[in-house]
Coordinates of C-alpha atoms in Angstrom, one line a residue:
Chain H
M1 CA -19.3 4.8 51.3
T2 CA -16.6 4.3 54.5
A3 CA -13.1 3.7 52.7
N4 CA -11.7 1.5 55.7
A5 CA -11.0 -1.5 53.4
A6 CA -8.1 -0.4 51.2
T7 CA -6.4 -3.6 51.4
P8 CA -3.0 -3.1 49.9
A9 CA -1.7 -6.8 49.6
N10 CA -4.2 -7.0 46.4
P11 CA -3.5 -3.9 44.0
G12 CA -6.3 -5.3 41.7
A13 CA -9.1 -4.1 43.8
P14 CA -11.3 -1.9 42.3
G15 CA -12.5 1.1 43.7
A16 CA -9.8 1.5 46.4
P17 CA -10.0 5.6 46.1
G18 CA -6.9 7.0 47.5
A19 CA -4.5 3.8 46.8
P20 CA -1.8 5.8 44.7
Q21 CA -0.9 2.3 42.8
T22 CA -4.0 1.7 41.4
G23 CA -3.9 4.7 39.4
A24 CA -1.7 2.8 36.9
I25 CA -5.0 -0.2 36.0
H26 CA -7.0 2.9 34.6
D27 CA -3.9 4.1 32.1
I28 CA -2.0 0.7 31.0
G29 CA 0.4 3.0 29.4
Y30 CA -1.1 5.5 26.8
R31 CA 2.1 7.6 25.7
H32 CA 1.8 10.4 24.0
Y33 CA 4.0 10.9 20.6
D34 CA 6.2 13.9 20.5
G35 CA 8.4 12.6 17.7
A36 CA 9.1 13.8 14.4
R37 CA 5.8 14.6 11.9
L38 CA 7.1 15.0 8.8
G39 CA 5.9 17.6 6.2
R40 CA 3.8 16.7 3.1
G41 CA 6.7 15.7 1.4
Y42 CA 7.3 12.5 3.4
I43 CA 3.8 11.4 2.6
V44 CA 3.9 12.2 -0.6
R45 CA 7.0 10.2 -1.0
S46 CA 5.6 7.3 1.1
L47 CA 2.8 7.6 -0.9
Y48 CA 4.5 6.8 -4.1
L49 CA 7.0 4.3 -2.6
D50 CA 3.9 2.5 -1.5
S51 CA 2.3 2.5 -4.7
L52 CA 5.5 1.8 -6.9
R53 CA 5.5 -1.8 -4.5
G54 CA 1.7 -2.1 -4.9
G55 CA 2.6 -2.3 -8.8
F56 CA 4.7 -5.8 -7.8
G57 CA 2.2 -7.0 -5.2
L58 CA 5.1 -6.0 -2.4
G59 CA 2.9 -5.5 1.0
R60 CA 0.1 -6.9 -0.4
S61 CA -0.7 -10.0 -0.1
A62 CA 0.6 -13.2 -1.6
K63 CA -2.0 -13.9 -4.0
S64 CA -1.8 -10.0 -5.6
K65 CA 1.8 -10.6 -5.9
V66 CA 1.5 -13.7 -8.6
V67 CA 0.2 -11.9 -11.4
P68 CA 2.6 -9.1 -11.4
L69 CA 5.9 -11.0 -10.8
L70 CA 4.6 -13.4 -13.9
L71 CA 4.5 -10.5 -16.0
L72 CA 7.8 -9.5 -15.2
A73 CA 9.6 -12.8 -15.5
A74 CA 7.4 -13.3 -19.0
M75 CA 8.9 -9.6 -20.1
C76 CA 12.0 -10.6 -19.0
L77 CA 12.1 -14.3 -20.5
P78 CA 12.7 -13.6 -23.8
A79 CA 15.7 -10.8 -23.5
L80 CA 16.9 -13.6 -21.3
V81 CA 16.8 -16.3 -24.0
I82 CA 18.6 -13.1 -26.6
A83 CA 21.0 -12.6 -23.9
I84 CA 22.4 -16.1 -23.8
V85 CA 22.0 -17.0 -27.4
A86 CA 24.0 -13.7 -28.2
A87 CA 26.8 -14.7 -25.6
A88 CA 27.2 -18.1 -26.5
T89 CA 27.0 -17.5 -30.3
K90 CA 29.3 -14.5 -30.6
A91 CA 27.1 -12.4 -32.2
T92 CA 28.4 -9.3 -34.0
S93 CA 24.6 -7.7 -32.7
L94 CA 21.9 -8.4 -30.4
P95 CA 19.4 -9.9 -32.6
G96 CA 16.2 -8.0 -32.3
G97 CA 17.8 -5.1 -30.6
Y98 CA 16.6 -2.5 -27.7
H99 CA 14.6 -0.2 -30.0
A100 CA 11.7 -2.9 -30.5
Y101 CA 11.5 -4.9 -27.8
V102 CA 8.6 -3.3 -25.8
L103 CA 6.7 -2.7 -28.5
N104 CA 6.9 -6.6 -29.3
L105 CA 5.6 -7.9 -26.0
E106 CA 2.9 -4.8 -26.1
V107 CA -0.1 -7.4 -25.3
L108 CA 1.7 -8.6 -22.3
V109 CA 2.8 -4.6 -21.1
A110 CA -1.2 -4.0 -21.7
I111 CA -2.2 -6.9 -19.6
Y112 CA 0.5 -5.6 -16.5
V113 CA -1.3 -2.0 -16.7
A114 CA -4.7 -3.7 -16.7
A115 CA -3.7 -5.9 -13.8
L116 CA -2.1 -2.9 -11.5
A117 CA -3.8 0.6 -12.4
P118 CA -7.1 -0.7 -10.8
A119 CA -5.1 -2.3 -7.6
S120 CA -3.8 1.1 -7.1
V121 CA -6.8 3.2 -7.4
S122 CA -9.9 1.4 -7.9
R123 CA -9.7 -0.3 -4.4
D124 CA -9.2 2.8 -2.4
L125 CA -12.3 4.2 -4.4
R126 CA -14.6 1.0 -3.8
F127 CA -13.9 0.5 -0.3
R128 CA -13.7 4.4 0.6
F129 CA -10.1 4.3 1.9
I130 CA -9.6 7.4 -0.1
S131 CA -11.6 9.3 2.8
L132 CA -8.7 8.1 5.1
Y133 CA -6.2 10.0 3.3
L134 CA -8.5 13.2 2.3
S135 CA -8.6 12.9 6.5
R136 CA -4.8 13.4 6.6
P137 CA -2.7 16.6 5.5
L138 CA -2.4 15.4 2.0
R139 CA -3.9 17.2 -1.0
R140 CA -5.7 15.6 -3.6
S141 CA -3.5 16.5 -6.3
D142 CA -1.0 15.3 -4.0
Y143 CA -2.9 11.8 -3.9
V144 CA -2.9 12.1 -7.4
F145 CA 0.7 12.4 -8.5
A146 CA 1.7 10.3 -6.0
K147 CA 0.0 7.3 -7.3
F148 CA 0.6 8.6 -11.3
T149 CA 4.3 8.6 -10.7
G150 CA 4.3 5.5 -8.1
L151 CA 2.6 3.5 -11.0
A152 CA 4.1 5.1 -14.0
S153 CA 7.5 4.0 -12.4
A154 CA 6.4 0.2 -11.9
V155 CA 6.0 0.3 -15.3
F156 CA 9.0 1.5 -16.0
V157 CA 10.8 -1.1 -14.4
V158 CA 8.5 -4.3 -16.0
L159 CA 10.0 -2.4 -19.4
A160 CA 13.3 -1.5 -18.2
A161 CA 14.3 -4.9 -16.6
P162 CA 14.5 -7.2 -20.0
L163 CA 16.3 -3.9 -21.4
T164 CA 18.8 -4.5 -18.6
I165 CA 19.1 -8.0 -19.4
L166 CA 19.7 -7.3 -23.1
F167 CA 22.3 -4.8 -22.3
V168 CA 24.3 -7.4 -20.3
G169 CA 24.3 -9.8 -22.3
A170 CA 25.7 -7.4 -25.2
L171 CA 28.7 -6.4 -23.0
L172 CA 28.5 -10.5 -22.2
A173 CA 29.1 -10.8 -26.2
K174 CA 32.0 -8.1 -26.6
L175 CA 29.6 -6.2 -28.9
P176 CA 31.2 -2.6 -29.6
L177 CA 30.4 -0.6 -26.2
A178 CA 29.2 2.8 -27.7
D179 CA 27.0 1.4 -30.4
Q180 CA 25.2 -0.5 -27.3
I181 CA 25.0 2.3 -24.9
R182 CA 23.4 4.6 -27.4
G183 CA 20.9 1.7 -28.3
Y184 CA 20.3 0.8 -24.3
L185 CA 19.8 4.4 -23.2
A186 CA 17.6 5.6 -26.1
A187 CA 15.5 2.4 -25.3
L188 CA 15.2 3.6 -21.5
A189 CA 14.0 7.2 -22.5
G190 CA 11.4 5.3 -24.6
A191 CA 10.5 3.1 -22.0
V192 CA 10.1 6.4 -19.9
V193 CA 7.6 7.4 -22.7
F194 CA 5.5 4.5 -22.6
A195 CA 5.4 4.5 -19.1
L196 CA 3.7 7.6 -18.6
V197 CA 1.3 7.2 -21.4
L198 CA 0.4 4.0 -20.1
A199 CA -0.2 4.7 -16.4
G200 CA -1.9 7.9 -17.3
I201 CA -4.8 6.1 -20.0
G202 CA -4.7 3.2 -17.2
L203 CA -5.1 5.0 -14.4
V204 CA -8.3 7.4 -16.1
I205 CA -9.8 4.4 -16.8
A206 CA -9.3 2.5 -13.1
A207 CA -10.2 6.0 -10.9
V208 CA -14.1 5.6 -13.0
T209 CA -14.4 1.8 -12.6
P210 CA -14.2 1.3 -8.8
R211 CA -15.1 -2.6 -9.3
R212 CA -11.9 -3.9 -10.0
G213 CA -12.4 -6.7 -12.1
L214 CA -14.5 -4.2 -14.6
G215 CA -11.8 -2.1 -14.5
I216 CA -9.3 -5.1 -15.3
A217 CA -11.2 -5.8 -18.4
A218 CA -12.1 -2.2 -19.2
I219 CA -8.4 -1.3 -19.4
I220 CA -7.6 -4.8 -21.3
S221 CA -10.1 -4.4 -23.8
V222 CA -8.9 -0.5 -24.4
L223 CA -5.4 -1.1 -25.1
I224 CA -5.9 -4.6 -27.0
V225 CA -8.3 -3.0 -29.5
L226 CA -6.5 0.3 -29.9
I227 CA -3.7 -1.8 -30.6
G228 CA -5.7 -4.0 -33.3
V229 CA -7.1 -1.1 -34.9
S230 CA -4.4 0.9 -35.3
G231 CA -2.4 -2.1 -36.9
A232 CA -5.3 -3.0 -39.0
A233 CA -5.4 0.7 -40.6
Q234 CA -2.5 1.1 -40.6
S235 CA -1.4 -2.2 -42.8
I236 CA -4.6 -1.9 -45.3
A237 CA -3.4 1.9 -46.0
N238 CA 0.0 0.6 -46.8
E239 CA -1.2 -2.3 -49.2
R240 CA -3.4 0.7 -51.0
G241 CA -0.6 3.1 -50.9
A242 CA -1.4 5.6 -48.8
D243 CA 1.6 5.8 -46.8
T244 CA 0.7 9.5 -45.1
A245 CA -2.2 7.9 -43.6
A246 CA -0.6 5.0 -42.7
G247 CA 1.7 6.7 -40.9
Y248 CA -0.8 8.8 -39.1
F249 CA -3.1 5.7 -38.4
G250 CA -0.4 4.9 -35.8
L251 CA -1.8 7.7 -33.7
I252 CA -4.5 5.4 -32.7
S253 CA -2.6 2.7 -30.7
P254 CA -0.5 4.1 -27.3
F255 CA 2.1 1.4 -28.2
S256 CA 2.3 2.4 -32.0
L257 CA 2.6 6.5 -30.9
V258 CA 5.5 5.9 -28.7
Q259 CA 7.1 3.7 -30.6
G260 CA 6.7 6.7 -33.7
L261 CA 7.8 9.0 -31.7
Q262 CA 10.9 7.0 -30.4
T263 CA 11.7 6.1 -34.2
W264 CA 11.4 9.5 -35.4
L265 CA 13.1 11.3 -32.5
L266 CA 16.2 8.7 -32.5
D267 CA 16.0 8.3 -36.8
Q268 CA 15.9 4.2 -35.9
E269 CA 14.6 1.6 -38.4
N270 CA 10.8 1.5 -37.9
P271 CA 9.4 -2.0 -36.7
L272 CA 5.8 -0.8 -37.7
P273 CA 4.1 -0.6 -40.8
A274 CA 4.5 2.8 -41.1
G275 CA 6.2 5.8 -39.1
P276 CA 5.3 9.2 -38.6
P277 CA 5.2 10.8 -42.1
G278 CA 8.4 13.3 -42.0
T279 CA 9.2 16.0 -39.8
V280 CA 5.5 17.1 -39.3
G281 CA 4.4 13.6 -38.6
G282 CA 7.2 13.4 -36.1
L283 CA 5.9 16.9 -33.9
V284 CA 2.0 15.7 -34.4
F285 CA 3.5 12.7 -32.5
A286 CA 5.3 14.5 -30.0
G287 CA 2.3 17.0 -29.9
V288 CA -0.4 13.9 -28.9
T289 CA 1.7 12.2 -26.5
V290 CA 2.4 15.7 -24.7
V291 CA -1.5 16.6 -24.9
L292 CA -2.2 12.8 -24.2
V293 CA 0.0 12.3 -20.6
A294 CA -1.2 16.0 -19.8
G295 CA -5.0 14.9 -20.6
C296 CA -4.8 11.8 -18.5
Y297 CA -3.5 13.8 -15.6
G298 CA -6.0 16.7 -15.9
L299 CA -8.8 14.1 -15.9
L300 CA -7.2 12.5 -12.5
L301 CA -7.0 15.7 -11.4
L302 CA -10.7 16.8 -12.2
R303 CA -12.1 13.3 -10.7
Y304 CA -9.9 13.1 -7.4
R305 CA -11.8 16.8 -7.0
K306 CA -15.4 15.4 -7.1
V307 CA -14.4 12.7 -4.9
S308 CA -16.3 12.8 -1.7
V309 CA -14.7 12.1 2.0
S310 CA -17.7 10.3 3.1
Chain Z
M1 CA 11.3 11.8 23.6
R2 CA 7.4 10.6 24.6
T3 CA 6.0 12.3 27.5
R4 CA 2.5 12.0 29.3
R5 CA 0.3 15.0 29.3
N6 CA -2.4 15.1 31.5
R7 CA -5.9 15.9 30.6
Y8 CA -6.3 18.4 27.9
D9 CA -4.4 21.6 27.1
L10 CA -7.3 24.2 28.2
R11 CA -5.1 27.0 26.9
V12 CA -6.6 27.0 23.2
P13 CA -10.8 26.4 22.7
L14 CA -11.3 23.0 21.4
L15 CA -13.8 24.7 18.7
T16 CA -15.8 27.6 17.8
T17 CA -18.0 28.0 15.2
T18 CA -19.9 31.6 14.1
A19 CA -22.5 31.8 12.1
L20 CA -21.5 28.9 10.5
T21 CA -23.8 28.0 7.4
R22 CA -23.7 25.1 4.6
T23 CA -26.3 24.8 1.6
F24 CA -26.1 22.3 -1.1
G25 CA -28.5 24.1 -3.5
P26 CA -31.8 24.5 -2.2
V27 CA -31.5 22.3 1.1
T28 CA -29.8 23.8 4.0
A29 CA -27.3 21.2 6.0
V30 CA -25.5 23.8 8.7
S31 CA -28.0 26.6 9.3
E32 CA -26.2 29.6 10.8
L33 CA -24.4 28.0 13.7
T34 CA -22.5 29.5 16.3
L35 CA -20.4 27.0 19.1
A36 CA -17.7 27.7 21.5
I37 CA -16.9 24.3 22.9
E38 CA -13.5 23.8 26.1
P39 CA -11.8 20.8 24.7
G40 CA -13.1 17.4 26.7
V41 CA -15.3 14.9 25.4
V42 CA -18.2 16.3 23.2
G43 CA -21.3 14.7 22.2
L44 CA -23.2 16.0 19.1
I45 CA -26.7 14.7 18.8
G46 CA -29.5 15.1 15.8
A47 CA -31.0 12.8 14.0
N48 CA -30.5 11.4 10.6
G49 CA -29.7 14.3 8.0
A50 CA -29.7 16.9 10.6
G51 CA -26.4 18.2 9.6
K52 CA -23.6 16.3 12.1
S53 CA -21.4 14.9 9.3
T54 CA -21.7 18.2 7.3
L55 CA -20.6 19.8 10.4
I56 CA -17.9 17.4 10.8
K57 CA -16.3 17.7 7.1
M58 CA -16.3 21.2 7.2
L59 CA -14.4 21.3 10.7
L60 CA -12.0 18.9 8.8
G61 CA -11.5 21.7 6.4
L62 CA -12.2 19.8 3.8
L63 CA -15.5 21.3 3.0
P64 CA -15.8 24.9 2.4
A65 CA -18.8 27.1 4.4
T66 CA -21.0 28.8 2.5
S67 CA -20.7 31.4 5.2
G68 CA -19.6 32.4 8.3
S69 CA -16.6 30.8 10.2
A70 CA -14.8 27.8 12.4
T71 CA -11.8 27.4 14.1
V72 CA -10.7 24.1 15.5
L73 CA -7.6 24.2 18.2
D74 CA -7.8 27.7 17.2
L75 CA -6.9 27.4 13.4
D76 CA -9.1 28.5 10.8
V77 CA -10.9 25.8 8.7
A78 CA -11.0 27.6 5.8
T79 CA -6.9 28.7 5.3
R80 CA -5.6 26.3 7.8
G81 CA -7.0 23.1 6.7
E82 CA -4.0 21.0 6.2
A83 CA -2.6 21.9 9.9
I84 CA -6.2 21.2 11.6
R85 CA -6.2 17.4 9.5
E86 CA -2.1 16.7 10.9
R87 CA -3.5 17.5 14.7
V88 CA -7.0 15.9 14.3
G89 CA -8.2 12.0 13.8
Y90 CA -11.6 11.3 11.8
M91 CA -13.0 8.3 11.7
P92 CA -15.7 8.1 9.7
E93 CA -19.2 6.7 9.6
H94 CA -19.0 3.9 6.9
D95 CA -16.7 0.9 6.1
C96 CA -13.8 2.5 4.8
L97 CA -11.0 -0.7 5.2
P98 CA -9.7 -2.5 2.5
P99 CA -9.9 -6.5 3.3
D100 CA -7.0 -7.9 1.7
V101 CA -4.7 -6.4 4.1
S102 CA -4.1 -6.7 7.8
A103 CA -5.2 -4.2 10.5
T104 CA -1.5 -3.7 11.3
E105 CA -0.7 -2.8 8.0
V106 CA -3.4 -0.3 7.1
V107 CA -2.8 1.5 10.7
V108 CA 0.7 1.4 9.9
H109 CA 0.4 3.2 6.4
L110 CA -1.9 5.8 7.7
A111 CA 0.2 6.7 10.5
K112 CA 3.2 7.6 7.6
M113 CA 0.4 9.6 5.7
S114 CA 0.2 11.1 8.7
G115 CA 3.8 12.3 8.6
L116 CA 5.2 9.7 11.4
P117 CA 8.5 8.5 10.0
T118 CA 8.3 4.7 9.5
T119 CA 9.6 3.2 12.8
A120 CA 7.4 5.4 14.6
A121 CA 4.8 4.5 12.7
R122 CA 5.1 0.8 13.5
E123 CA 5.6 1.4 17.0
R124 CA 2.6 3.6 17.5
A125 CA 0.8 1.2 15.5
A126 CA 0.8 -1.6 17.5
D127 CA 0.6 0.4 20.9
T128 CA -3.0 1.7 19.4
L129 CA -4.2 -1.2 18.5
R130 CA -3.7 -2.8 21.8
H131 CA -5.5 0.1 23.4
V132 CA -8.1 -0.4 20.9
G133 CA -8.1 -4.0 21.5
L134 CA -7.4 -5.8 18.9
Y135 CA -4.5 -8.3 19.9
E136 CA -3.3 -11.4 17.7
E137 CA -6.0 -11.0 15.2
R138 CA -4.8 -7.0 13.7
Y139 CA -1.8 -9.7 11.7
R140 CA -4.9 -11.4 9.7
P141 CA -6.8 -9.5 6.9
I142 CA -9.5 -7.2 7.6
G143 CA -12.1 -8.8 5.5
G144 CA -12.3 -11.6 8.2
Y145 CA -13.1 -9.1 10.9
S146 CA -16.8 -8.7 12.8
T147 CA -18.1 -5.1 12.0
G148 CA -17.0 -4.6 16.3
M149 CA -13.7 -5.1 15.0
R150 CA -13.6 -2.8 12.2
Q151 CA -14.4 0.0 14.0
R152 CA -12.0 -0.8 16.2
V153 CA -9.4 -0.2 13.2
K154 CA -11.0 2.7 11.9
L155 CA -10.6 4.2 15.8
A156 CA -7.2 2.8 16.0
Q157 CA -6.2 5.0 12.2
A158 CA -8.1 8.0 13.9
L159 CA -5.6 7.7 17.0
V160 CA -2.1 6.4 16.0
H161 CA -0.9 10.0 15.4
D162 CA -1.8 11.2 18.8
P163 CA -4.3 14.1 17.8
R164 CA -5.4 16.3 20.2
L165 CA -9.1 15.9 19.0
V166 CA -10.8 13.3 17.2
L167 CA -13.7 13.4 15.4
L168 CA -15.9 10.4 15.8
D169 CA -18.5 9.8 13.2
E170 CA -21.6 7.5 14.4
P171 CA -18.9 4.9 15.8
T172 CA -21.3 2.8 17.7
N173 CA -23.2 2.8 14.6
G174 CA -23.8 -1.3 13.1
L175 CA -23.0 -2.5 16.9
D176 CA -24.5 -5.2 19.2
P177 CA -25.6 -3.8 22.7
A178 CA -22.3 -5.3 24.2
G179 CA -20.0 -4.0 21.3
R180 CA -21.9 -0.4 21.9
D181 CA -21.0 -0.3 25.4
E182 CA -17.2 -1.2 25.1
M183 CA -17.1 1.4 22.2
L184 CA -18.3 3.9 24.6
G185 CA -16.2 2.6 27.2
L186 CA -13.4 3.3 24.8
I187 CA -14.5 6.9 24.1
R188 CA -14.5 7.7 27.7
R189 CA -11.0 6.5 28.1
I190 CA -9.8 8.1 25.1
G191 CA -10.7 11.2 26.5
V192 CA -10.3 10.9 30.7
D193 CA -7.4 8.9 30.5
F194 CA -5.3 9.4 27.0
G195 CA -6.4 13.2 27.7
I196 CA -7.6 13.7 24.0
S197 CA -10.4 15.7 23.5
V198 CA -13.4 13.3 21.5
L199 CA -16.1 15.1 19.0
V200 CA -18.7 12.2 18.9
S201 CA -21.4 12.3 16.8
S202 CA -24.8 10.3 17.2
H203 CA -28.2 9.9 16.5
L204 CA -29.0 8.2 20.2
L205 CA -29.0 10.5 23.2
G206 CA -29.4 8.1 25.4
E207 CA -25.8 6.3 24.9
L208 CA -24.1 9.8 24.7
E209 CA -24.9 11.1 28.3
R210 CA -23.1 8.5 29.9
V211 CA -19.4 9.5 28.4
C212 CA -19.6 13.1 27.3
D213 CA -19.0 16.2 29.3
H214 CA -20.6 18.5 27.1
V215 CA -23.4 17.8 24.0
V216 CA -24.5 19.8 21.3
V217 CA -27.9 19.2 20.0
I218 CA -28.9 19.8 16.2
D219 CA -31.9 19.3 14.4
G220 CA -31.9 20.5 10.7
G221 CA -28.6 22.5 10.9
R222 CA -29.7 24.5 13.5
L223 CA -28.8 24.4 17.0
L224 CA -30.9 23.1 19.8
R225 CA -29.1 23.2 22.5
S226 CA -25.6 23.4 23.6
T227 CA -25.1 22.6 27.5
S228 CA -22.5 20.8 29.9
T229 CA -23.4 17.2 30.9
A230 CA -22.9 17.9 34.5
D231 CA -26.2 20.5 34.2
V232 CA -28.5 18.3 33.1
T233 CA -27.1 14.8 34.6
S234 CA -26.6 15.9 37.8
A235 CA -28.1 14.3 41.0
S236 CA -31.4 15.3 41.7
G237 CA -33.2 15.4 45.2
V238 CA -34.2 11.8 45.1
L239 CA -32.2 8.8 46.6
V240 CA -33.7 5.5 45.2
A241 CA -33.7 2.2 47.2
E242 CA -34.9 -1.4 45.9
V243 CA -35.7 -4.2 47.8
D244 CA -36.7 -7.4 47.2
E245 CA -39.6 -7.5 50.4
R246 CA -41.8 -5.4 52.5
A247 CA -41.0 -2.4 51.1
D248 CA -43.9 -0.8 53.2
D249 CA -42.6 -1.9 56.6
V250 CA -38.8 -0.5 55.6
T251 CA -40.8 2.8 54.0
A252 CA -42.6 3.1 57.6
L253 CA -39.3 2.6 59.2
L254 CA -37.3 5.4 57.2
V255 CA -40.4 7.8 57.6
G256 CA -39.9 6.9 61.5
A257 CA -36.4 8.5 61.1
Q258 CA -37.6 11.9 59.9
L259 CA -37.2 11.0 56.3
T260 CA -39.5 11.7 53.8
A261 CA -40.3 8.4 51.9
R262 CA -42.5 7.2 49.3
V263 CA -43.0 3.8 48.5
S264 CA -43.8 2.5 45.0
G265 CA -44.2 -1.4 44.1
R266 CA -40.5 -2.1 45.2
T267 CA -38.6 0.7 44.8
I268 CA -38.5 3.7 47.8
E269 CA -38.1 7.2 47.1
I270 CA -36.2 9.0 49.4
T271 CA -35.6 12.9 49.9
F272 CA -31.9 12.9 50.2
A273 CA -31.2 14.5 53.2
G274 CA -27.0 14.4 53.6
D275 CA -25.3 11.6 53.9
D276 CA -27.3 9.9 56.7
T277 CA -29.7 9.1 54.5
Y278 CA -27.8 6.3 53.0
D279 CA -27.2 4.9 56.5
H280 CA -30.8 5.2 57.4
V281 CA -31.4 3.0 54.7
R282 CA -29.1 0.3 55.8
D283 CA -29.7 0.4 59.1
A284 CA -33.5 -0.3 58.1
V285 CA -33.1 -3.4 55.8
A286 CA -30.8 -5.0 58.5
Q287 CA -33.2 -4.6 61.1
L288 CA -35.8 -6.0 59.1
G289 CA -33.4 -8.8 57.2
V290 CA -34.4 -7.8 53.7
G291 CA -32.5 -7.7 50.9
L292 CA -31.4 -4.2 49.2
V293 CA -31.4 -5.1 45.6
R294 CA -29.8 -1.5 44.4
M295 CA -29.5 2.3 46.3
E296 CA -28.5 5.2 43.9
R297 CA -29.2 8.7 43.9
R298 CA -31.1 9.3 40.7
R299 CA -30.0 11.5 38.2
H300 CA -31.5 13.6 35.6
H301 CA -31.8 12.4 32.0
M302 CA -30.7 14.1 28.9
A303 CA -34.1 13.3 27.6
E304 CA -35.3 15.5 30.1
M305 CA -34.2 18.2 28.0
F306 CA -36.8 17.4 25.4
T307 CA -39.7 16.1 27.4
G308 CA -39.5 18.3 30.8
P309 CA -37.9 16.1 34.1
D310 CA -41.3 14.5 35.1
A311 CA -41.3 12.6 31.5
G312 CA -37.9 11.7 32.1
Q313 CA -38.5 10.0 35.6
A314 CA -41.6 8.3 34.0
G315 CA -39.7 6.7 31.0
E316 CA -36.5 5.6 33.6
K317 CA -38.7 3.3 35.4
Q318 CA -40.4 1.7 32.1

């Protein structure tokens, strides 16, 4: 109990009361943070960027980069071939054009959404990581907003990349500039609608299937089945001469829905067996698209209102 | 930009609740809880289902109260939830980490989610992970971590934004005795060395009495007791000395030195009479040449709050 042996030569000696230098041993430099604390806007933006990067496996393990980057390459390859052919043969128009490019690769797009939507949200639910978000200054609706826009942006990039390659090819082939710009921008606008619709459907399914594998299977099945049913129904109706019905059957698949809307708005040639019948049909397609996107967003908000912190 | 903050900011009360009540249908999880707690390390003790987690969620502003009110750092939980969550860290009871990313990635990301700019988030994440005792392994995916390491990552994410208060929900759950001791040591350091107030919940009374300045005991959502640990575990008037042999002779010598001493087995209980008492014990063992195994002031134990002092002392010897 006597503090007579405080040996300054041995500063590491524990329990030498009164020796000021030993204070540093207990406090190995915890420093408080007095720097900037940015608000919700910054937080939502960071989460959005994280989700967008996650759409390509960036910031995730090497394994999770494989599928998205392979699919992106697969989406771009045909465009690259078309662009090279167009440039090499001095073609007078782009083979295939911009308008139907996404529709032709709809299965690849469906796989991409199915692979990425669960990676974006199922993971947070399954491992209950979501509770660490909710205990921070971020609202549930902020989380939904950031995840939705993040995935939609990732899908948009995947759709816009091949369209951009086509456009560059067309410029190299010295095709009429005004036509190409119009076609390219119209296709990009279509890609925005595609991205919103597909991200909405993908996230709603992923948010109720916490197991990632199940989510992937569910999204792929839903999208592929809808594509199949819509295509078959349109063809059968067409053969029987029921043109109006054939047009409305396009509402079944999200791809033919957006393609139909795009065709009607831009007054383009229809790549599908049937397009929206007349102005009424066009308005119906537009209405269904808006309701679908808003409905998916609303369902996500509802779903996340119920997510518990623990 | 960075400064040292000494101890806690005592100007604002850490947390207060006024008749705080939360029901889930017919079940009352928290009932008429009224508390006022000063900054420091606070233990929240109760059996499973006593309402600890419900209370923590209400304090985070994530679960509205059925009736009553509460403030955290002088902010009303009903209206200032976001401001509270900016200043408070939370470590959930359950596992909540994705396995495919590293501790560094998780903690940096969550630092940004607390509003820290990217550079600061990286610095703070590295610092905080070091403080909780994660070094090279922090770059490996969390999937390969032990329970103890996961708990440390969960603690690091609660501290990374340098909160004024951390809410730790059962942080020692699932840890082995050594891991438990390390976690409790860490909690004490957070309070004493980092100057961050702590509210730590546990169903084990014994482990919290070592690290807490104040304990709140709840049962069935009701407040049983809210008291400072110093009051409960203050030193009692008994000095306990354990010798390896000849305890009777040592006792005789002590009695000869005008002390009241009583032998029981190899331990001697001496009525404490000032610091001289230590010297008498030292002299006695030196004179007889026996080994002194330990010598300490007996402390009250928190268990006595429930069972009375006698039972607590009997329990200590086991």
